[in-house]
CSV table of C-alpha atoms and ligand atoms in Angstrom, one decimal:
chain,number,residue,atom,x,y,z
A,16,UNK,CA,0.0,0.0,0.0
A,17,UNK,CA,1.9,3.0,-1.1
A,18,UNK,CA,0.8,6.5,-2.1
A,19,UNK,CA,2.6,7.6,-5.9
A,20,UNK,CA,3.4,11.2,-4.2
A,21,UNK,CA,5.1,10.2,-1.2
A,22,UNK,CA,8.7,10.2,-1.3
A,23,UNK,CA,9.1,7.4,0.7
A,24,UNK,CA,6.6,5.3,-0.6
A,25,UNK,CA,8.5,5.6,-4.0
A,26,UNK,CA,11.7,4.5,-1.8
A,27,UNK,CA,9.3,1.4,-0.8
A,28,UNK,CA,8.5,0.6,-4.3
A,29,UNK,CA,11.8,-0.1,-5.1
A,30,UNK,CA,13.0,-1.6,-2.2
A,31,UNK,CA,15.3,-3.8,-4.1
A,32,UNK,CA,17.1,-1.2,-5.5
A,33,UNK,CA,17.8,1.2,-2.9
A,34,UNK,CA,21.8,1.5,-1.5
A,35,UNK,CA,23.0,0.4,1.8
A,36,UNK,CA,22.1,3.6,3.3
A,37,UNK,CA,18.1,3.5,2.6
A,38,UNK,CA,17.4,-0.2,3.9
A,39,UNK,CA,19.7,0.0,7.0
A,40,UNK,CA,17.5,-2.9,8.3
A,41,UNK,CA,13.8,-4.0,6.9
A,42,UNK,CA,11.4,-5.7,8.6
A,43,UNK,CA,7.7,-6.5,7.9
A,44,UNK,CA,6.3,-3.4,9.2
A,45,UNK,CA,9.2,-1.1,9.5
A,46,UNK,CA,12.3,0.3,7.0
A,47,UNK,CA,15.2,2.1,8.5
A,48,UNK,CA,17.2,4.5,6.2
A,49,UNK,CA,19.9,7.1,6.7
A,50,UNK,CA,18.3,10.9,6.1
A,51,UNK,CA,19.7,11.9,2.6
A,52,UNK,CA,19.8,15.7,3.2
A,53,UNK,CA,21.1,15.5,6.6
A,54,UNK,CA,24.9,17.4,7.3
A,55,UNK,CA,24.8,14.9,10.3
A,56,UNK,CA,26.4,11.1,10.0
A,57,UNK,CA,24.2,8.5,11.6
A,58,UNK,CA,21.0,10.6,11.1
A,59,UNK,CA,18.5,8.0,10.9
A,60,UNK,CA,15.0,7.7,10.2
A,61,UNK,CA,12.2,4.8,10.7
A,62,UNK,CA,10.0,4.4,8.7
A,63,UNK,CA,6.6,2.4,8.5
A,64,UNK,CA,6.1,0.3,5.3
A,65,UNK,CA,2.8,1.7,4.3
A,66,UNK,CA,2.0,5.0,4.0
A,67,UNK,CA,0.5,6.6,7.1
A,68,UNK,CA,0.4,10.2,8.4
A,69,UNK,CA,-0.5,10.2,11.9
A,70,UNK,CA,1.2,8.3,14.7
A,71,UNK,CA,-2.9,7.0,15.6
A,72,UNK,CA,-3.1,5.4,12.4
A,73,UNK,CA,-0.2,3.0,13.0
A,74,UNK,CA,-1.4,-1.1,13.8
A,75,UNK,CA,-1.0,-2.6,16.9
A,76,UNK,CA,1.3,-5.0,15.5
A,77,UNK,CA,3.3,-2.0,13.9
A,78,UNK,CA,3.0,-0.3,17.5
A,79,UNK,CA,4.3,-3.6,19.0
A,80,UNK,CA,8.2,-3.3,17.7
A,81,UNK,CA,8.1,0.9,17.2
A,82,UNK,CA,9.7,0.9,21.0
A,83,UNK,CA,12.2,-1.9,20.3
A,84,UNK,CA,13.1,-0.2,17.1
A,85,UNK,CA,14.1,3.1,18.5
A,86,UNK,CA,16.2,1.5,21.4
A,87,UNK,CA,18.2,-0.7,19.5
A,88,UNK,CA,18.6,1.9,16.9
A,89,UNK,CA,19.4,4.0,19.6
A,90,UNK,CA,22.4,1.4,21.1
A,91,UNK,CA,23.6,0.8,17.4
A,92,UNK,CA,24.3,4.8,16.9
A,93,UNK,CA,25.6,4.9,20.2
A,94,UNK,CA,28.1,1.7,19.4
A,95,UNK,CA,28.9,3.4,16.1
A,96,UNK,CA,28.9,6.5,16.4
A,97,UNK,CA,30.2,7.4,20.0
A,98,UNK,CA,26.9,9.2,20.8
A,99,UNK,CA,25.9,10.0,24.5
A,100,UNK,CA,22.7,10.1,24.0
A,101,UNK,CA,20.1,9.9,21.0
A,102,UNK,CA,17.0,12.4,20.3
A,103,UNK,CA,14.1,10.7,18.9
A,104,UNK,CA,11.3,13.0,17.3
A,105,UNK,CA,8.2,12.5,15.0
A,106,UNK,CA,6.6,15.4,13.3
A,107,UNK,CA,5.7,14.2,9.5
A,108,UNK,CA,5.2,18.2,8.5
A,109,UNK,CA,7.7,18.8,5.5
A,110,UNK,CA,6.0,18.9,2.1
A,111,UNK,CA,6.0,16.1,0.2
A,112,UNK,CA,7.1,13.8,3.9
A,113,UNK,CA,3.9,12.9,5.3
A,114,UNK,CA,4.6,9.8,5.8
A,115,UNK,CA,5.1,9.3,9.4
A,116,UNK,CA,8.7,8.6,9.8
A,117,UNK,CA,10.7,8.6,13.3
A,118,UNK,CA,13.7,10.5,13.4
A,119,UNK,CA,16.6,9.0,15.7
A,120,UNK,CA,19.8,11.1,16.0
A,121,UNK,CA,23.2,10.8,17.4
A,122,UNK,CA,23.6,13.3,19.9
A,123,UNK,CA,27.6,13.3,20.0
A,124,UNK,CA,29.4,14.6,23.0
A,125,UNK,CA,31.4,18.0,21.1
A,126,UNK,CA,27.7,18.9,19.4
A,127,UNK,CA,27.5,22.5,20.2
A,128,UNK,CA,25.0,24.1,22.2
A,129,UNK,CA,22.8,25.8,20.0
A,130,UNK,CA,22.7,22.6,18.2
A,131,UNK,CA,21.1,20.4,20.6
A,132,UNK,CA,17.3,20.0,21.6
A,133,UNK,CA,15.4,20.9,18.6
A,134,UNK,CA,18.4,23.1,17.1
A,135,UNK,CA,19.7,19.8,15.7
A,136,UNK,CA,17.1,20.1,12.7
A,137,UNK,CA,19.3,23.0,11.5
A,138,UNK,CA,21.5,20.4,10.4
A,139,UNK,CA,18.2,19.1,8.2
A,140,UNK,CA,17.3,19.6,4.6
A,141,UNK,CA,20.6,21.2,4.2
A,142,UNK,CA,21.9,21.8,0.3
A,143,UNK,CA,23.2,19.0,-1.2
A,144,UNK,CA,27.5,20.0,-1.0
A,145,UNK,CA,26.5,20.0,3.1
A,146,UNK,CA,25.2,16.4,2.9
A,147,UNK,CA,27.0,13.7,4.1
A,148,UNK,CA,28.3,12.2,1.4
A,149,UNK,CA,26.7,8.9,-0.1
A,150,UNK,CA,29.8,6.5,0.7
A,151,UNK,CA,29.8,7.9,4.2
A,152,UNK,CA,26.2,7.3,4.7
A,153,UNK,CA,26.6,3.8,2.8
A,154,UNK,CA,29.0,2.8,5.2
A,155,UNK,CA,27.5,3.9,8.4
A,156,UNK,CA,24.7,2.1,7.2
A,157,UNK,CA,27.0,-1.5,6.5
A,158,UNK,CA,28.4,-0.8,10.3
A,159,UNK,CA,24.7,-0.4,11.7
A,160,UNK,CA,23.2,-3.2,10.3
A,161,UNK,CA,26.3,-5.5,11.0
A,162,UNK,CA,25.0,-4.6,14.8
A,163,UNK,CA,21.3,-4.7,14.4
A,164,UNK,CA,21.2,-7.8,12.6
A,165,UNK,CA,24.1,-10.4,14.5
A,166,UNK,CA,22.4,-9.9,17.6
A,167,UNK,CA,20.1,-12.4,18.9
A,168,UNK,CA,17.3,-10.0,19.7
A,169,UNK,CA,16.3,-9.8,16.3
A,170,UNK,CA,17.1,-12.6,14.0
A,171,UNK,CA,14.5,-12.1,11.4
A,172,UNK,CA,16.0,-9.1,9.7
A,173,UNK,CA,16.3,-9.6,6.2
A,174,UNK,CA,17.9,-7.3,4.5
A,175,UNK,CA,21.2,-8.1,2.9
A,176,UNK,CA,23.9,-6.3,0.8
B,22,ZN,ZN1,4.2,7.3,1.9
């Protein structure tokens, strides 16, 4: 079920296709991809597999691994990336991003101040010579899913490179 529109629905559609960095891990209900027009490595985003726009119109069953999701996204980043904390925010507002999608971000210990808390999204939609660059993101996205996919918690993912 995906909407022609959606951005990320048209990243669904061609799940197959899609590098490292866009199918960090996949599972039935739930994609995890790197934020393309982020300036920040390990700027994640999770992503329901169907397009939804409001946090009430996700399943139970999608509901049930949302939590475990952000943790152990959250304890990857952390492993990888040397963050101290993570920030997790949903707001689906951006033209064109509807679909609901979780952001989960490395909070790393030399961010400055007026960067953290909501200040992080100024490191967001940035022009494309400011993104992190697609072999960076690719292999952030090889280290992450190395760790979310050997441990024992979650066998079933099934994405592979
Ligand atoms: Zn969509």
């Amino acid at each position: 079920m995906t909407t022609p529109d959606c951005h990320i629905c048209g990243q669904e559609a061609r799940l197959d296709a899609l590098p490292p960095s866009e199918r960090i891990v996949v599972d039935e209900h739930w994609r995890v991809a790197h934020a393309f027009d982020t300036a920040l490595p390990g700027w994640l985003v999770l992503l329901p597999r169907r397009h939804v726009t409001a946090v009430h119109e996700l399943t139970d069953a999608e509901a049930a691994t949302l939590g475990t999701w952000q943790v152990r996204l959250s304890r990857a980043l952390h492993e990888v990336t040397g963050c101290v904390k993570t920030y997790v925010a949903q707001f689906a507002e951006r033209e064109g991003f509807s679909h609901v999608h979780f952001h989960v971000m490395p909070r790393r210990a030399d961010l400055s101040q007026e960067l953290r808390g909501p200040g992080m999204f100024a490191l967001l939609g940035r022009p494309a010579p400011e993104r992190v660059p697609a072999g960076l993101m690719d292999d952030i996205a090889r280290s992450l899913h190395t760790r979310l996919t050997s441990s024992p918690e979650h066998p079933a993912a099934e994405t592979e490179f």
